[in-house]
Tab-separated table of C-alpha atoms in Angstrom:
chain	number	residue	atom	x	y	z
A	393	MET	CA	-18.327	85.812	149.917
A	394	LEU	CA	-17.551	85.915	153.634
A	395	LYS	CA	-16.082	89.422	153.442
A	396	ARG	CA	-19.092	90.671	151.471
A	397	THR	CA	-21.507	89.128	153.966
A	398	VAL	CA	-19.687	90.646	156.920
A	399	THR	CA	-19.694	94.025	155.176
A	400	VAL	CA	-23.469	93.790	154.763
A	401	ILE	CA	-23.838	92.851	158.431
A	402	LEU	CA	-21.699	95.808	159.415
A	403	SER	CA	-23.841	98.138	157.307
A	404	VAL	CA	-26.910	96.904	159.170
A	405	PHE	CA	-25.242	97.651	162.500
A	406	ILE	CA	-24.138	101.073	161.263
A	407	ALA	CA	-27.689	102.048	160.348
A	408	ILE	CA	-29.215	100.758	163.576
A	409	ALA	CA	-26.495	102.228	165.769
A	410	CYS	CA	-26.749	105.655	164.175
A	411	ILE	CA	-30.547	105.768	164.447
A	412	ALA	CA	-30.737	104.287	167.950
A	413	GLY	CA	-27.846	106.344	169.233
A	414	TYR	CA	-29.121	109.637	167.891
A	415	VAL	CA	-32.690	109.042	169.115
A	416	TYR	CA	-31.425	108.176	172.592
A	417	ALA	CA	-29.091	111.165	172.612
A	418	ASP	CA	-31.898	113.453	171.418
A	419	LEU	CA	-34.250	112.208	174.136
A	420	ASN	CA	-31.621	112.959	176.756
A	421	ASP	CA	-30.769	116.366	175.262
A	422	VAL	CA	-27.230	115.348	174.304
A	423	VAL	CA	-27.773	116.467	170.705
A	424	PRO	CA	-30.169	118.932	169.071
A	425	GLY	CA	-33.553	117.541	168.070
A	426	PHE	CA	-37.289	117.541	168.606
A	427	LEU	CA	-37.325	114.715	171.160
A	428	THR	CA	-36.799	115.160	174.895
A	429	LYS	CA	-37.716	113.685	178.266
A	430	THR	CA	-37.268	117.034	180.030
A	431	LYS	CA	-40.471	118.913	180.899
A	432	PRO	CA	-40.549	122.484	179.557
A	433	ILE	CA	-40.403	125.403	181.979
A	434	ILE	CA	-43.493	127.484	181.321
A	435	GLY	CA	-42.866	131.212	180.871
A	436	LYS	CA	-39.139	131.020	180.159
A	437	GLU	CA	-37.419	131.753	176.895
A	438	PRO	CA	-35.923	128.695	175.207
A	439	PRO	CA	-32.131	128.413	175.526
A	440	LEU	CA	-29.929	129.122	172.541
A	441	GLY	CA	-28.832	126.029	170.682
A	442	GLU	CA	-25.215	124.963	170.895
A	443	SER	CA	-23.060	122.854	168.654
A	444	VAL	CA	-22.838	119.412	170.260
A	445	GLN	CA	-20.622	116.449	169.382
A	446	LEU	CA	-21.557	112.872	170.198
A	447	GLY	CA	-17.915	112.143	170.869
A	448	ASP	CA	-16.662	108.587	170.862
A	449	ALA	CA	-19.895	106.969	172.046
A	450	ILE	CA	-20.815	106.065	168.482
A	451	SER	CA	-17.954	104.755	166.403
A	452	ALA	CA	-16.979	106.852	163.406
A	453	GLN	CA	-15.657	103.731	161.689
A	454	MET	CA	-17.405	100.360	161.593
A	455	ALA	CA	-15.510	98.333	159.050
A	456	ALA	CA	-14.265	94.836	158.497
A	457	ASP	CA	-10.710	96.104	158.897
A	458	ALA	CA	-11.341	97.643	162.345
A	459	PRO	CA	-8.602	96.749	164.855
A	460	PRO	CA	-9.232	93.323	166.394
A	461	VAL	CA	-9.917	92.832	170.072
A	462	ASP	CA	-7.201	91.224	172.179
A	463	PRO	CA	-8.669	88.481	174.421
A	464	ARG	CA	-6.808	90.002	177.371
A	465	GLU	CA	-8.983	93.099	177.066
A	466	LEU	CA	-12.011	91.066	178.173
A	467	VAL	CA	-10.447	89.925	181.440
A	468	PRO	CA	-11.637	92.913	183.538
A	469	ALA	CA	-15.225	92.435	182.340
A	470	TRP	CA	-15.102	88.746	183.228
A	471	GLU	CA	-13.563	89.411	186.635
A	472	ALA	CA	-16.322	91.913	187.442
A	473	LEU	CA	-18.980	89.370	186.461
A	474	GLU	CA	-17.231	86.658	188.460
A	475	ARG	CA	-17.218	88.907	191.551
A	476	ALA	CA	-20.914	89.595	191.085
A	477	GLY	CA	-21.517	85.853	190.875
A	478	LYS	CA	-19.808	85.255	194.209
A	479	GLU	CA	-21.700	88.110	195.855
A	480	GLN	CA	-25.110	87.126	194.486
A	481	LYS	CA	-24.483	83.380	194.503
A	482	PHE	CA	-24.939	82.623	190.815
A	483	THR	CA	-22.816	80.767	188.284
A	484	PRO	CA	-21.795	82.997	185.379
A	485	GLY	CA	-21.372	81.682	181.864
A	486	VAL	CA	-19.764	83.632	179.025
A	487	TYR	CA	-18.723	82.982	175.448
A	488	VAL	CA	-17.509	85.750	173.114
A	489	ALA	CA	-16.217	85.460	169.544
A	490	ASP	CA	-15.155	87.852	166.802
A	491	LEU	CA	-17.770	87.965	164.041
A	492	LEU	CA	-15.250	88.371	161.227
A	493	THR	CA	-12.627	85.807	162.186
A	494	GLY	CA	-14.573	83.506	164.505
A	495	GLU	CA	-11.746	83.783	167.049
A	496	VAL	CA	-12.922	82.902	170.551
A	497	LEU	CA	-12.082	85.837	172.794
A	498	LEU	CA	-13.544	84.537	176.048
A	499	ASP	CA	-14.834	81.171	177.210
A	500	GLU	CA	-15.756	80.886	180.870
A	501	ASN	CA	-18.239	78.083	181.520
A	502	GLY	CA	-19.111	78.715	177.884
A	503	GLN	CA	-19.413	75.049	176.992
A	504	THR	CA	-21.563	74.210	180.012
A	505	PRO	CA	-25.228	73.563	179.150
A	506	MET	CA	-27.423	75.968	181.148
A	507	PRO	CA	-31.093	76.968	181.095
A	508	PRO	CA	-31.061	79.650	178.376
A	509	ALA	CA	-34.411	81.257	179.220
A	510	SER	CA	-35.699	83.288	176.264
A	511	THR	CA	-32.381	83.396	174.424
A	512	ILE	CA	-33.444	80.014	173.009
A	513	LYS	CA	-35.821	82.043	170.834
A	514	ILE	CA	-32.794	82.850	168.657
A	515	LEU	CA	-32.615	79.148	167.765
A	516	THR	CA	-36.381	79.079	167.211
A	517	ALA	CA	-36.104	82.074	164.872
A	518	ILE	CA	-33.256	80.531	162.873
A	519	ASN	CA	-35.221	77.313	162.453
A	520	ALA	CA	-38.331	79.204	161.327
A	521	ALA	CA	-36.291	81.200	158.821
A	522	GLN	CA	-34.901	78.018	157.295
A	523	SER	CA	-38.139	76.021	157.211
A	524	LEU	CA	-40.911	78.547	156.490
A	525	ASP	CA	-41.307	80.977	153.610
A	526	PRO	CA	-40.612	84.372	155.234
A	527	ALA	CA	-42.917	86.136	152.768
A	528	ALA	CA	-45.788	83.690	153.296
A	529	THR	CA	-48.906	84.696	155.194
A	530	LEU	CA	-51.296	82.560	157.222
A	531	ALA	CA	-54.890	82.509	156.026
A	532	THR	CA	-58.103	82.322	158.036
A	533	ARG	CA	-60.886	81.123	155.754
A	534	VAL	CA	-64.608	80.423	155.624
A	535	PHE	CA	-65.854	77.610	153.384
A	536	ILE	CA	-69.348	76.305	152.669
A	537	ASP	CA	-69.842	72.573	152.199
A	538	LYS	CA	-72.382	70.725	150.063
A	539	ALA	CA	-74.831	70.549	152.984
A	540	GLY	CA	-74.711	74.315	153.432
A	541	ALA	CA	-72.657	74.422	156.629
A	542	LEU	CA	-69.954	77.046	156.999
A	543	HIS	CA	-66.468	75.986	158.092
A	544	LEU	CA	-64.002	78.296	159.824
A	545	VAL	CA	-60.494	77.060	159.048
A	546	GLY	CA	-57.156	78.562	160.046
A	547	GLU	CA	-53.497	78.087	159.204
A	548	GLY	CA	-52.193	79.434	162.510
A	549	ASP	CA	-52.686	83.214	162.586
A	550	LEU	CA	-52.625	84.166	166.274
A	551	LEU	CA	-52.596	87.897	165.552
A	552	LEU	CA	-56.159	88.438	164.360
A	553	VAL	CA	-57.949	91.586	165.482
A	554	ALA	CA	-61.603	91.456	166.459
A	555	GLY	CA	-62.549	94.423	164.294
A	556	VAL	CA	-61.351	95.736	160.968
A	557	GLY	CA	-57.858	94.757	159.899
A	558	GLY	CA	-55.376	96.567	157.708
A	559	PRO	CA	-51.749	97.726	157.647
A	560	LYS	CA	-52.110	99.502	160.997
A	561	ALA	CA	-53.625	96.483	162.756
A	562	ASN	CA	-51.209	94.451	164.862
A	563	GLY	CA	-51.605	91.345	162.770
A	564	ARG	CA	-53.259	92.864	159.685
A	565	ALA	CA	-56.211	90.426	159.471
A	566	GLY	CA	-59.568	91.372	161.015
A	567	VAL	CA	-62.448	89.095	162.024
A	568	ALA	CA	-64.904	91.857	161.093
A	569	ASP	CA	-63.474	91.858	157.564
A	570	LEU	CA	-63.916	88.099	157.361
A	571	ALA	CA	-67.540	88.452	158.487
A	572	THR	CA	-68.283	91.205	155.967
A	573	ALA	CA	-66.832	89.190	153.093
A	574	THR	CA	-68.669	86.044	154.219
A	575	ALA	CA	-72.020	87.843	154.479
A	576	LYS	CA	-71.578	89.279	151.004
A	577	ALA	CA	-70.694	85.860	149.565
A	578	LEU	CA	-73.823	84.358	151.145
A	579	GLU	CA	-76.198	86.804	149.491
A	580	GLY	CA	-78.711	84.772	147.510
A	581	ASN	CA	-77.145	81.473	148.603
A	582	GLU	CA	-80.053	79.099	149.222
A	583	ARG	CA	-77.774	76.270	150.301
A	584	PHE	CA	-76.672	77.982	153.556
A	585	SER	CA	-77.901	75.950	156.546
A	586	GLY	CA	-77.204	78.433	159.335
A	587	LYS	CA	-74.446	76.328	160.924
A	588	LEU	CA	-70.823	77.435	161.417
A	589	VAL	CA	-68.327	74.684	162.224
A	590	PHE	CA	-65.001	75.905	163.556
A	591	HIS	CA	-62.040	73.545	163.400
A	592	GLU	CA	-60.201	74.146	166.653
A	593	HIS	CA	-56.957	72.222	166.140
A	594	ILE	CA	-54.163	72.199	163.579
A	595	PHE	CA	-51.597	70.500	165.811
A	596	GLU	CA	-51.648	67.217	167.692
A	597	GLY	CA	-51.253	66.918	171.444
A	598	PRO	CA	-51.680	69.510	174.212
A	599	THR	CA	-51.906	73.129	173.085
A	600	ARG	CA	-49.676	74.283	175.936
A	601	GLU	CA	-47.012	72.538	177.985
A	602	GLN	CA	-48.723	71.185	181.091
A	603	ALA	CA	-45.659	71.790	183.259
A	604	LEU	CA	-45.905	75.508	182.518
A	605	THR	CA	-49.573	76.080	183.292
A	606	ASP	CA	-49.240	76.391	187.067
A	607	GLY	CA	-48.407	80.004	187.783
A	608	LEU	CA	-47.328	80.826	184.237
A	609	GLU	CA	-50.712	81.370	182.591
A	610	ASP	CA	-49.842	85.036	182.145
A	611	TRP	CA	-46.689	84.229	180.182
A	612	VAL	CA	-47.721	81.834	177.423
A	613	GLY	CA	-50.911	81.127	175.517
A	614	HIS	CA	-52.157	78.168	173.520
A	615	VAL	CA	-51.120	77.181	170.018
A	616	ALA	CA	-54.191	77.244	167.789
A	617	PRO	CA	-55.470	77.562	164.209
A	618	PHE	CA	-56.417	81.160	164.965
A	619	ALA	CA	-56.558	83.584	167.868
A	620	ILE	CA	-57.236	87.237	168.561
A	621	ASP	CA	-54.132	89.000	169.887
A	622	ARG	CA	-52.443	85.653	170.654
A	623	GLY	CA	-55.458	84.624	172.736
A	624	GLN	CA	-54.595	87.042	175.505
A	625	MET	CA	-57.297	88.645	177.602
A	626	PRO	CA	-57.555	92.437	177.272
A	627	GLY	CA	-56.367	94.781	179.979
A	628	GLY	CA	-52.598	95.067	179.893
A	629	GLU	CA	-49.264	93.594	178.906
A	630	TYR	CA	-49.271	90.565	181.198
A	631	GLN	CA	-52.849	89.324	181.248
A	632	PRO	CA	-53.965	85.686	181.391
A	633	TYR	CA	-54.676	83.832	178.184
A	634	TYR	CA	-57.994	82.345	177.153
A	635	ASP	CA	-58.105	78.586	177.580
A	636	ASP	CA	-59.772	78.226	174.181
A	637	PRO	CA	-58.699	80.989	171.783
A	638	ALA	CA	-60.313	79.257	168.799
A	639	THR	CA	-63.736	79.436	170.442
A	640	GLN	CA	-63.200	83.128	171.131
A	641	VAL	CA	-62.536	83.751	167.436
A	642	ALA	CA	-65.595	81.726	166.422
A	643	GLN	CA	-67.812	83.642	168.839
A	644	THR	CA	-66.408	86.957	167.611
A	645	LEU	CA	-67.129	85.928	164.022
A	646	GLN	CA	-70.631	84.849	165.028
A	647	GLU	CA	-71.307	88.294	166.520
A	648	ALA	CA	-69.873	90.072	163.489
A	649	LEU	CA	-71.977	87.957	161.131
A	650	ASP	CA	-75.055	88.729	163.202
A	651	SER	CA	-74.324	92.447	162.823
A	652	ALA	CA	-74.123	91.859	159.070
A	653	GLY	CA	-77.529	90.160	159.091
A	654	VAL	CA	-76.358	86.540	159.076
A	655	GLN	CA	-77.287	84.316	162.025
A	656	VAL	CA	-75.262	81.175	162.677
A	657	GLU	CA	-75.131	78.420	165.275
A	658	LEU	CA	-71.658	77.372	166.337
A	659	GLU	CA	-70.319	73.841	166.364
A	660	ALA	CA	-66.788	72.907	167.392
A	661	SER	CA	-64.869	70.211	165.558
A	662	SER	CA	-61.603	68.628	166.636
A	663	GLU	CA	-61.152	67.132	163.179
A	664	PRO	CA	-59.229	68.862	160.396
A	665	TYR	CA	-61.296	70.303	157.579
A	666	ASP	CA	-61.548	67.870	154.662
A	667	GLY	CA	-61.343	70.612	152.050
A	668	GLN	CA	-64.542	69.519	150.319
A	669	GLY	CA	-66.237	72.864	149.945
A	670	GLU	CA	-66.357	76.258	148.304
A	671	LEU	CA	-64.212	79.114	149.576
A	672	LEU	CA	-66.368	82.095	150.556
A	673	ALA	CA	-63.968	84.497	152.264
A	674	GLN	CA	-60.467	84.774	153.675
A	675	VAL	CA	-58.122	87.158	155.464
A	676	HIS	CA	-54.340	86.975	155.667
A	677	SER	CA	-51.814	87.582	158.434
A	678	VAL	CA	-48.627	89.589	158.335
A	679	PRO	CA	-45.726	87.683	156.732
A	680	ILE	CA	-43.968	84.977	158.718
A	681	SER	CA	-40.856	87.161	158.846
A	682	GLN	CA	-42.785	89.878	160.674
A	683	MET	CA	-44.146	87.349	163.171
A	684	THR	CA	-40.590	86.202	163.814
A	685	ARG	CA	-39.495	89.776	164.383
A	686	MET	CA	-42.341	90.343	166.860
A	687	MET	CA	-41.412	87.136	168.658
A	688	LEU	CA	-37.811	88.288	169.109
A	689	MET	CA	-38.534	91.941	169.860
A	690	ASP	CA	-41.260	91.298	172.430
A	691	SER	CA	-39.952	87.923	173.616
A	692	ASP	CA	-43.386	86.518	172.836
A	693	ASN	CA	-43.604	82.973	174.167
A	694	THR	CA	-46.866	82.117	172.406
A	695	LEU	CA	-45.561	83.121	168.984
A	696	ALA	CA	-42.362	81.170	169.673
A	697	GLU	CA	-44.274	77.965	170.367
A	698	GLN	CA	-46.564	78.519	167.362
A	699	LEU	CA	-43.693	79.185	164.951
A	700	CYS	CA	-41.789	76.200	166.302
A	701	ARG	CA	-44.693	73.850	165.679
A	702	LEU	CA	-45.282	75.273	162.205
A	703	SER	CA	-41.580	74.717	161.483
A	704	SER	CA	-41.727	71.157	162.739
A	705	VAL	CA	-44.728	70.382	160.535
A	706	ALA	CA	-43.029	71.971	157.518
A	707	GLN	CA	-39.958	69.793	158.109
A	708	GLY	CA	-42.052	66.639	158.433
A	709	ALA	CA	-41.146	66.121	162.081
A	710	GLY	CA	-44.634	66.100	163.617
A	711	SER	CA	-46.831	68.668	165.323
A	712	THR	CA	-46.812	67.913	169.052
A	713	LEU	CA	-44.869	69.986	171.550
A	714	GLU	CA	-42.415	67.117	171.972
A	715	ASP	CA	-42.041	66.824	168.197
A	716	ALA	CA	-41.326	70.538	167.844
A	717	ALA	CA	-38.781	70.665	170.673
A	718	ARG	CA	-37.005	67.540	169.425
A	719	ASN	CA	-36.959	68.916	165.885
A	720	LEU	CA	-35.505	72.214	167.113
A	721	VAL	CA	-32.564	70.363	168.661
A	722	GLU	CA	-32.020	68.293	165.520
A	723	GLN	CA	-32.087	71.350	163.267
A	724	VAL	CA	-29.541	73.148	165.462
A	725	LYS	CA	-27.274	70.111	165.220
A	726	ASN	CA	-27.725	70.078	161.446
A	727	THR	CA	-26.209	73.555	161.201
A	728	GLY	CA	-22.933	72.129	162.479
A	729	VAL	CA	-22.631	74.369	165.525
A	730	TYR	CA	-21.418	73.060	168.881
A	731	SER	CA	-24.295	71.146	170.460
A	732	ASP	CA	-22.911	69.066	173.341
A	733	GLY	CA	-25.525	68.808	176.078
A	734	LEU	CA	-28.162	70.610	174.012
A	735	SER	CA	-31.724	69.712	174.986
A	736	ALA	CA	-35.102	71.396	174.696
A	737	VAL	CA	-38.544	70.690	176.092
A	738	ASP	CA	-40.080	73.847	174.645
A	739	CYS	CA	-39.169	76.501	172.078
A	740	SER	CA	-39.835	79.650	174.100
A	741	GLY	CA	-37.411	79.096	176.975
A	742	LEU	CA	-39.936	79.108	179.800
A	743	ASN	CA	-38.916	75.692	181.082
A	744	VAL	CA	-35.795	75.542	183.238
A	745	ALA	CA	-35.257	72.002	181.904
A	746	ASN	CA	-34.012	73.456	178.607
A	747	LYS	CA	-30.233	73.272	178.346
A	748	VAL	CA	-28.128	75.295	175.888
A	749	SER	CA	-24.491	76.260	176.279
A	750	PRO	CA	-23.358	79.850	175.627
A	751	ARG	CA	-21.064	78.454	172.932
A	752	THR	CA	-24.030	76.943	171.065
A	753	LEU	CA	-25.807	80.276	170.934
A	754	VAL	CA	-22.722	82.234	169.885
A	755	GLU	CA	-21.870	79.771	167.137
A	756	SER	CA	-25.496	80.011	165.975
A	757	LEU	CA	-25.116	83.791	165.798
A	758	LEU	CA	-21.932	83.331	163.767
A	759	TYR	CA	-23.755	80.826	161.560
A	760	LEU	CA	-26.230	83.516	160.492
A	761	GLN	CA	-23.576	85.349	158.492
A	762	ASP	CA	-23.056	82.523	156.010
A	763	ALA	CA	-26.197	80.392	156.337
A	764	GLY	CA	-27.139	81.216	152.750
A	765	VAL	CA	-30.724	81.967	153.802
A	766	PRO	CA	-31.678	85.657	153.531
A	767	ALA	CA	-34.444	85.293	156.116
A	768	ALA	CA	-31.951	83.871	158.600
A	769	PHE	CA	-29.586	86.748	157.919
A	770	ASN	CA	-32.427	89.195	158.656
A	771	ILE	CA	-32.542	87.927	162.241
A	772	VAL	CA	-29.489	90.134	162.799
A	773	ARG	CA	-31.710	93.203	162.538
A	774	ASP	CA	-34.694	91.620	164.287
A	775	LEU	CA	-32.922	91.597	167.653
A	776	PRO	CA	-33.783	94.261	170.251
A	777	VAL	CA	-31.466	97.277	170.402
A	778	GLY	CA	-30.246	98.751	173.679
A	779	HIS	CA	-32.164	101.892	174.750
A	780	PHE	CA	-34.169	101.704	171.572
A	781	SER	CA	-36.415	98.706	170.928
A	782	GLY	CA	-38.014	95.551	172.248
A	783	THR	CA	-37.017	94.050	175.561
A	784	LEU	CA	-33.729	96.005	175.576
A	785	ASN	CA	-35.548	99.331	175.500
A	786	LYS	CA	-35.001	100.005	179.211
A	787	HIS	CA	-31.561	98.445	179.583
A	788	PHE	CA	-28.255	100.332	179.867
A	789	GLU	CA	-29.966	103.450	181.212
A	790	GLY	CA	-27.699	106.468	181.081
A	791	ASP	CA	-24.987	104.952	178.895
A	792	LEU	CA	-25.075	105.656	175.178
A	793	ALA	CA	-22.782	102.705	174.468
A	794	GLY	CA	-25.828	100.509	175.074
A	795	THR	CA	-27.176	101.482	171.652
A	796	ARG	CA	-24.455	99.285	170.163
A	797	VAL	CA	-25.836	96.152	171.840
A	798	TYR	CA	-28.219	94.082	169.703
A	799	ALA	CA	-29.364	91.123	171.739
A	800	LYS	CA	-32.092	88.810	172.955
A	801	THR	CA	-32.861	88.910	176.648
A	802	GLY	CA	-33.818	85.984	178.853
A	803	THR	CA	-35.212	85.917	182.374
A	804	LEU	CA	-36.504	83.169	184.659
A	805	ASP	CA	-36.467	82.918	188.435
A	806	GLU	CA	-33.224	80.945	188.143
A	807	VAL	CA	-31.635	82.571	185.080
A	808	SER	CA	-30.826	85.928	183.522
A	809	SER	CA	-29.228	85.880	180.077
A	810	LEU	CA	-28.312	88.037	177.104
A	811	ALA	CA	-27.190	86.845	173.670
A	812	GLY	CA	-26.504	88.756	170.487
A	813	TYR	CA	-24.032	91.141	168.919
A	814	VAL	CA	-22.122	94.167	170.133
A	815	VAL	CA	-20.209	96.764	168.144
A	816	THR	CA	-17.094	97.803	170.031
A	817	GLU	CA	-15.988	101.415	170.291
A	818	ARG	CA	-13.302	100.771	167.684
A	819	GLY	CA	-15.876	99.273	165.307
A	820	ARG	CA	-15.362	95.535	165.740
A	821	VAL	CA	-18.461	93.302	165.862
A	822	LEU	CA	-18.517	90.553	168.494
A	823	ALA	CA	-21.026	87.768	169.027
A	824	PHE	CA	-21.627	87.021	172.691
A	825	HIS	CA	-23.702	85.159	175.225
A	826	VAL	CA	-23.593	85.986	178.921
A	827	GLN	CA	-25.778	84.674	181.693
A	828	SER	CA	-26.287	83.948	185.344
A	829	SER	CA	-27.481	80.504	186.376
A	830	GLY	CA	-27.952	78.257	189.377
A	831	MET	CA	-30.163	80.497	191.507
A	832	GLU	CA	-33.334	79.292	193.165
A	833	GLU	CA	-35.028	82.628	192.568
A	834	GLY	CA	-34.296	86.299	192.120
A	835	ALA	CA	-32.189	86.032	188.964
A	836	VAL	CA	-33.802	89.238	187.726
A	837	PHE	CA	-31.577	91.075	190.211
A	838	THR	CA	-28.495	89.827	188.372
A	839	ARG	CA	-29.472	91.799	185.262
A	840	PRO	CA	-27.234	94.779	186.108
A	841	ALA	CA	-24.189	92.501	186.175
A	842	ILE	CA	-25.220	90.959	182.850
A	843	ASP	CA	-25.808	94.380	181.302
A	844	ASP	CA	-22.508	95.692	182.647
A	845	PHE	CA	-20.670	92.880	180.908
A	846	ALA	CA	-22.298	93.728	177.566
A	847	LEU	CA	-21.509	97.414	178.076
A	848	ALA	CA	-17.891	96.556	178.796
A	849	LEU	CA	-17.713	94.826	175.415
A	850	ALA	CA	-19.236	97.854	173.693
A	851	LYS	CA	-16.535	100.079	175.198
A	852	LEU	CA	-13.588	98.041	173.957
């Protein structure tokens, strides 16, 4: 079973590496193709094509019987990172293991709990995969009660679009679609009172960690029963979040209903809907698995906190932020991985008070191969790919070996981290976690040293 699972994992890496590597090479004119970053010279004849080989940058063989890595081969990479730590005054932490055998190849401060930054999202994703149905969607519904009042009720879809939804919409479900269906269902309904009650909470406690609100409003939104584009204000990638995303959805629905000829007055309710009513209309989100992928690819803090609370509720552990963070730690421990010193106060990694050792993350990555949960296994291919996707898209510039790094990034003022998998030049798959820690600020400038370590692994 183990050999078969590893073979499947290797096939995933083969496919991603070949696609990512060729696209990157095509963009940089290393191989023939339609993609390029070079501007054309107007008025000149195009050059004749030449036969080009990718060389050894992409392994010809990626198999379970690829030659193993000798731990001594990692010493130069560690020494380079250690020198960078002395120069930039940070504490490096590294843990590397062979995916097939589990052999630990490098452990330097690897069992020391450190702030993981966003690499903790790997643990959040694993927990979501094991507690939530990956194929399930989250519904946003409109009911009508016996008194004729409408009730807007959500299951936690933060990816609504204001207009029409569909496969091309970011989160699939559209508020305009919900309004159209509601208006149609109300035709000839004499019971309708003209009131729309929106239920603004599905979780207990604060909707965002209070310690993170000062200066971090642009980095994390509020958990909620529903939101449009995670409750983020329009205008760019890092815009502030609305303080009350549920109200924004209700107001958007009110406007859409008005356009459909139905006028409503809004009323907020902090109480859960009692379910005593008739369903008029509903829209559904993308599957949970796709939300998890978006969370990992984009390092989305709001989705991480939302998924973590949904997981906690599903596991009967409560719905507050504290409940979710405590449950995350307990679920990691339940997997049997190393967990000494593990603690969490959130599930997105924004709080420097989180503590996770590199060994915990690497053993969690190893755990994915035999967890027995297909959705957990899929996390392997949900990680960003160097040069190619997500938050690793602009890492490893100029080095094709970076396309063999599949990892989650993490960055705070005090921390820069990277955790995931790397396919070596000889075709061996390693699980790794590398990070800088202990800085007061400016950890972003340690990224080159972190990236260089991952590249060194890819070139083994």
